[in-house]
Coordinates of C-alpha atoms in Angstrom, one line a residue:
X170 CA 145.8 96.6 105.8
X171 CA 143.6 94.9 103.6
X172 CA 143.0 97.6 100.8
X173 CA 139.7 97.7 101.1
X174 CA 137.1 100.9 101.6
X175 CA 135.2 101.6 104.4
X176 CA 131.6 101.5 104.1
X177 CA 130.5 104.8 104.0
X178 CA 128.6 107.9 101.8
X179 CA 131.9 108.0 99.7
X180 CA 131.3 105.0 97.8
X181 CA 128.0 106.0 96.1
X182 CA 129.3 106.3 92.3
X183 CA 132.1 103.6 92.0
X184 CA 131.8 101.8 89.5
X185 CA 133.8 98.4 89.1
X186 CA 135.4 97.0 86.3
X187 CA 132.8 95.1 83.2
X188 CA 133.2 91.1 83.7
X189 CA 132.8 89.3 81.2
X190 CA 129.7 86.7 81.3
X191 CA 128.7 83.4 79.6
X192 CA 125.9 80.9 80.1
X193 CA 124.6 78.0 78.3
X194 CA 121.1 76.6 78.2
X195 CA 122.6 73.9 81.2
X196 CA 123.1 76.9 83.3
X197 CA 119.7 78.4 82.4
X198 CA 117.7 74.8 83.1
X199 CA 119.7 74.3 86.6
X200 CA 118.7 77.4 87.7
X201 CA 115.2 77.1 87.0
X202 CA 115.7 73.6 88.7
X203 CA 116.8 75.6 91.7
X204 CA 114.0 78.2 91.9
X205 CA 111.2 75.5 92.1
X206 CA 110.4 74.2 88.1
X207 CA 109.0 70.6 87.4
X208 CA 108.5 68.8 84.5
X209 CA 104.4 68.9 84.9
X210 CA 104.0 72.8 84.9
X211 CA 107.5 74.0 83.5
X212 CA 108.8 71.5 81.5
X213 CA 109.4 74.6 78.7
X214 CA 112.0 76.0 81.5
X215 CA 114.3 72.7 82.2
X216 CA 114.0 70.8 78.6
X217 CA 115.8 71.7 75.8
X218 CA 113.6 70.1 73.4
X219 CA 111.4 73.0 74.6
X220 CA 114.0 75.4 73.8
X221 CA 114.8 75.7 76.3
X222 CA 112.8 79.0 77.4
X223 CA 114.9 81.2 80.0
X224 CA 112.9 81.7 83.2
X225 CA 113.6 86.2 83.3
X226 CA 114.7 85.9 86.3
X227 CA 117.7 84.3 85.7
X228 CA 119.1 88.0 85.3
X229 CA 120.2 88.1 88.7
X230 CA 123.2 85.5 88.3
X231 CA 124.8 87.5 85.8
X232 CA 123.6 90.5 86.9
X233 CA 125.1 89.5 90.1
X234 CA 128.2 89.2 88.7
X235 CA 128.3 93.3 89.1
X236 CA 128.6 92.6 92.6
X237 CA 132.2 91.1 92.5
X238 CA 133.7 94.5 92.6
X239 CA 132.1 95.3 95.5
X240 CA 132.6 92.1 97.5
X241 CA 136.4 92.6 96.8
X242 CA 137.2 96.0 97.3
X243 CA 134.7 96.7 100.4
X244 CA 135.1 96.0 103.6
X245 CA 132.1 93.5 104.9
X246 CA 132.1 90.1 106.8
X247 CA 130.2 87.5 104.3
X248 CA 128.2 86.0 107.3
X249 CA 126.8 89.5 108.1
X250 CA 125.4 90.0 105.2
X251 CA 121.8 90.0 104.0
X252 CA 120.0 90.6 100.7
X253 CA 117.7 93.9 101.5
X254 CA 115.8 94.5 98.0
X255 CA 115.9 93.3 94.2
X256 CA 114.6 94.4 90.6
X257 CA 115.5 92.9 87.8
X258 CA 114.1 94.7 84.6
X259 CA 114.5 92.6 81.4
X260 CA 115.1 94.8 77.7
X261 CA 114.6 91.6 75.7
X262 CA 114.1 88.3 76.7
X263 CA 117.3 86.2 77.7
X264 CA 118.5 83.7 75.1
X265 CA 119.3 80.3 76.6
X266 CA 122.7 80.9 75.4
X267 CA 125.4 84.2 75.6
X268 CA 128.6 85.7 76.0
X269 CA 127.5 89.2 77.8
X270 CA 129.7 92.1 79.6
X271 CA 128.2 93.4 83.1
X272 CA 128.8 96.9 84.5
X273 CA 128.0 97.5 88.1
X274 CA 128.5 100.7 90.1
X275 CA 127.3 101.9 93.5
X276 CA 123.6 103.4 93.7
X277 CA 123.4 104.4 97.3
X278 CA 124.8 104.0 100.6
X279 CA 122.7 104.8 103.7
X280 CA 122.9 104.0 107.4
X281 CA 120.5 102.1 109.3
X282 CA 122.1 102.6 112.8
X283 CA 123.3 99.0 113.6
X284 CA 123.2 98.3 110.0
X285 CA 124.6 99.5 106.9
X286 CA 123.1 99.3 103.4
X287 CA 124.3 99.3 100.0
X288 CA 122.9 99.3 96.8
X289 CA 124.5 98.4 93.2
X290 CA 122.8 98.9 90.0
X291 CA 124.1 96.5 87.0
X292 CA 123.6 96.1 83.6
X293 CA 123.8 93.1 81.2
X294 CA 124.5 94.3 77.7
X295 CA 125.7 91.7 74.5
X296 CA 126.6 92.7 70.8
X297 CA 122.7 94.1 70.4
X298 CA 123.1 96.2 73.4
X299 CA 121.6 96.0 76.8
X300 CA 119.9 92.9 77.3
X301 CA 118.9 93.5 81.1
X302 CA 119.3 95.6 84.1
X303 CA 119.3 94.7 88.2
X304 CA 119.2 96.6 91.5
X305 CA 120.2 94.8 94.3
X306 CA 120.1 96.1 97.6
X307 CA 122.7 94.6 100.5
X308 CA 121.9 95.0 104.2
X309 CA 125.4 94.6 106.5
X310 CA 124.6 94.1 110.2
X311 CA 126.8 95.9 112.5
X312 CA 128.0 97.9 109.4
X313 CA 126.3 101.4 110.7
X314 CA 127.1 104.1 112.5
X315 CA 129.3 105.7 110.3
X316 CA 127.5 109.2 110.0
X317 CA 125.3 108.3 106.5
X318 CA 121.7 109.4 106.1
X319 CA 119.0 106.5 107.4
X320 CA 117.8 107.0 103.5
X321 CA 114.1 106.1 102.4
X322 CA 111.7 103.4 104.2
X323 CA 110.9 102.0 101.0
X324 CA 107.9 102.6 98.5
X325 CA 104.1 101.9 98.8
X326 CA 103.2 98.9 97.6
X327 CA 100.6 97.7 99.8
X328 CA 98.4 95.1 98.7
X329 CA 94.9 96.2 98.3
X330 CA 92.1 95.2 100.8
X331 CA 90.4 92.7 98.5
X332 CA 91.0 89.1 97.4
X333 CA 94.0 89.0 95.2
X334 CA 93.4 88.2 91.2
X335 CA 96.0 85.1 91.6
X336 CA 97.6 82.7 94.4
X337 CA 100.5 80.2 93.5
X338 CA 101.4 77.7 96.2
X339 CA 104.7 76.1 95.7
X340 CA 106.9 73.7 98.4
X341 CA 110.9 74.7 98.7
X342 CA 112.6 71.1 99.2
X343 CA 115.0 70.0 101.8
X344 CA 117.2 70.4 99.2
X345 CA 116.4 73.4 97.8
X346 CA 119.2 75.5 98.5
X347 CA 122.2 72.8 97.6
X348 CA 120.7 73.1 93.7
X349 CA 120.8 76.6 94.1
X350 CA 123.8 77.3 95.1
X351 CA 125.4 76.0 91.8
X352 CA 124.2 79.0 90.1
X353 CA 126.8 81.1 91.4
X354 CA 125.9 82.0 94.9
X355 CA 127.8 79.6 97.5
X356 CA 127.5 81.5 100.6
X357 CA 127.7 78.9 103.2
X358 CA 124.7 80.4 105.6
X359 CA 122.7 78.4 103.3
X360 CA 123.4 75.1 103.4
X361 CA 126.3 74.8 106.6
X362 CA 124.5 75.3 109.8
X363 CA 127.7 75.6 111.6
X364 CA 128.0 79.0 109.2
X365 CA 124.4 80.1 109.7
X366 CA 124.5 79.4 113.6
X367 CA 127.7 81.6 113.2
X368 CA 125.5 84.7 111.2
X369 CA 123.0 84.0 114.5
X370 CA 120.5 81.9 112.6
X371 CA 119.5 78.8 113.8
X372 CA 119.6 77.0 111.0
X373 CA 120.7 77.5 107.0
X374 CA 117.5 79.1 105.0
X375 CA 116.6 79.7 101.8
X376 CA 118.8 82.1 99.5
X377 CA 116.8 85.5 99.4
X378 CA 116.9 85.3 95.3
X379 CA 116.0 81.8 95.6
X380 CA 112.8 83.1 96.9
X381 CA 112.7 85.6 94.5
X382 CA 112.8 83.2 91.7
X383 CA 109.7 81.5 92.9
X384 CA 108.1 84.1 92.5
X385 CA 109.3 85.4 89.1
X386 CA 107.7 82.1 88.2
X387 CA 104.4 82.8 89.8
X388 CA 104.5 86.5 88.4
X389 CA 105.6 85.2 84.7
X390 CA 102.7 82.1 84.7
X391 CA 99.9 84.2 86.2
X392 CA 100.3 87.4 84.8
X393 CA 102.8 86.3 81.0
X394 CA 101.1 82.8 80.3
X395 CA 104.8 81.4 80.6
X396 CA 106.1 83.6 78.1
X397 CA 108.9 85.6 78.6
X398 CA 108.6 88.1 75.9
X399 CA 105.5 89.4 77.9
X400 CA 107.8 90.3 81.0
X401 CA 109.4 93.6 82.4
X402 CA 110.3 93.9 85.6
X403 CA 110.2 92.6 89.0
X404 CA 111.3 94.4 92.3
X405 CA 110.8 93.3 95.8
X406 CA 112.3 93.4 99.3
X407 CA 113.0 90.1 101.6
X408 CA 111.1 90.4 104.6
X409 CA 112.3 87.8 106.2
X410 CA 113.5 84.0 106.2
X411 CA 111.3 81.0 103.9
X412 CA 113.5 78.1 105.2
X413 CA 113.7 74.4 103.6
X414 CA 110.2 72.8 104.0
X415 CA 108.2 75.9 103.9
X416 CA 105.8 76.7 101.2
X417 CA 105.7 80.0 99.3
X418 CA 102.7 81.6 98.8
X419 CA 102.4 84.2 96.0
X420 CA 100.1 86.9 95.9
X421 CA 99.1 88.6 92.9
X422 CA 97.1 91.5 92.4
X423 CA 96.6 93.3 88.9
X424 CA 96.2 97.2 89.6
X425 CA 96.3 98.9 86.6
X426 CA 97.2 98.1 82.5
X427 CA 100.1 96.3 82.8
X428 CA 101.2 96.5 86.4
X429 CA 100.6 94.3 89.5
X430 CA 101.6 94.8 93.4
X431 CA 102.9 91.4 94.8
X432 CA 103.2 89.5 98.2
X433 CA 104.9 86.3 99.3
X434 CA 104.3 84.7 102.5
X435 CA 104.8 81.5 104.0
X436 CA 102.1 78.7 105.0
X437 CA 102.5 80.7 108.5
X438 CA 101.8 83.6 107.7
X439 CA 105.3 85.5 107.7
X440 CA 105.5 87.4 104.9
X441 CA 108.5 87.4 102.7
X442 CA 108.7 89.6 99.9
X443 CA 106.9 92.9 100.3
X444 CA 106.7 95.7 98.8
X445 CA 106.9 94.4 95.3
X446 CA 105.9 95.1 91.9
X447 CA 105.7 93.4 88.6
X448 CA 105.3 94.9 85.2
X449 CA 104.2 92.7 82.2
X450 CA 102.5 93.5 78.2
X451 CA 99.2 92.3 78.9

């Protein structure tokens, strides 16, 4: 016996213990380096003559971090796992250096059938207070079928039928998902392709939040002018694969004082993130 739960309705509520986080502005500057930033359009982001500035995405590797507890006391098999959704809302912007606690805890648990997912909701708080709070969603194939409600489909965030106020193009790189990686996440579906053909893929892809922090840069340079004092949040779900070579295409459009519905898709068409939704100070 292994100690670990059972996924099921019963976990909703746990709450795992605070970890204890640190970065430095190298940590801050590789990840940008991982999600896509160049010297000619986000040299403010990887230079720390520049500041450096801390791209607000970068909340998910800490905020990630709130995810240990569950990853060690539930049972799940790591190559059956997928990233379903992500928000990350950001309280002040990030400093290029901390020392932070994170709190995670269980938000929901529903059952998709042949799939089970899970959601954990964590917050990043230093000696100020909170500093930053994520949602992450986890979708466990062949998890399911363990009584649960289905749960919701997901919101409405469907792009409206007009030409969108902003379109970012940017190309992932063959190696793309090796600088990544050093932020933290390490699964092995995303760089071994013995490992991903073992997940059923036929080939490693692009990490989900790698994706995602493309388009935190597209969301923070169209809508923030670069500045991340101007951003709130950031929600999304993966939709499907963007693997090495493909470009991501972001989508913006402004609906309303301060709010935007956003779309990612790659140069074939597949969309990637839907159902997403930025908020920013105009």
């Amino acid at each position: 016996m292994s100690g670990k739960k059972a996924i099921s309705k019963d976990l909703v509520g746990m709450t795992f213990p605070a970890v204890d986080v640190e970065w430095s502005d190298k940590d801050t500057m590789l990840y940008a380096l991982g999600v896509g930033a160049r010297p000619a359009d986000g040299l403010d982001f990887i230079y720390e003559g520049r500041g450096p500035k801390v791209l607000p995405t970068y909340a998910v590797i800490p905020g990630g971090r709130g995810l240990a507890g569950l990853m060690s006391g539930v049972e799940m098999k790591l190559e059956m796992l997928l990233h379903g959704e992500q928000s990350v809302e950001l309280l002040r912007p990030l400093p290029s250096s901390a020392k932070i606690k994170v709190t995670g805890r269980v938000s929901e648990v529903w059952d998709k059938g042949k799939a089970a997912v899970i959601g954990v909701e964590s917050t990043g708080s230093d000696e100020k207070g909170p500093l930053f709070k994520t949602h992450a969603t986890l979708f466990v194939r062949g998890a399911g079928g363990f009584g649960g409600e289905r749960g919701p489909s997901g919101v409405d965030s469907t792009p409206p039928d007009r030409t969108p106020d902003a379109v970012v193009e940017d190309v992932t790189r063959p190696e793309q998902g090796a600088i990544y990686r050093l932020s933290g996440d390490r699964n092995p579906i995303h760089i071994d392709p013995d490992f991903a053909k073992l997940g059923g893929f036929e080939k490693p892809f692009v990490h989900g939040l790698c994706t995602y922090g493309f388009v935190g840069r597209a969301v923070l340079r169209e809508l923030c002018g670069n500045d991340p004092a101007r951003f709130k949040s950031l929600s999304g779900r993966f939709a499907a694969q963007v693997y090495f070579g493909d470009t991501i295409i972001t989508k913006i459009w402004k609906t309303g004082d301060g709010v935007a519905i956003v779309q990612a898709e790659t140069q074939n068409g597949n969309v990637v993130l839907s159902q997403a939704k930025a908020a920013f100070k105009p």
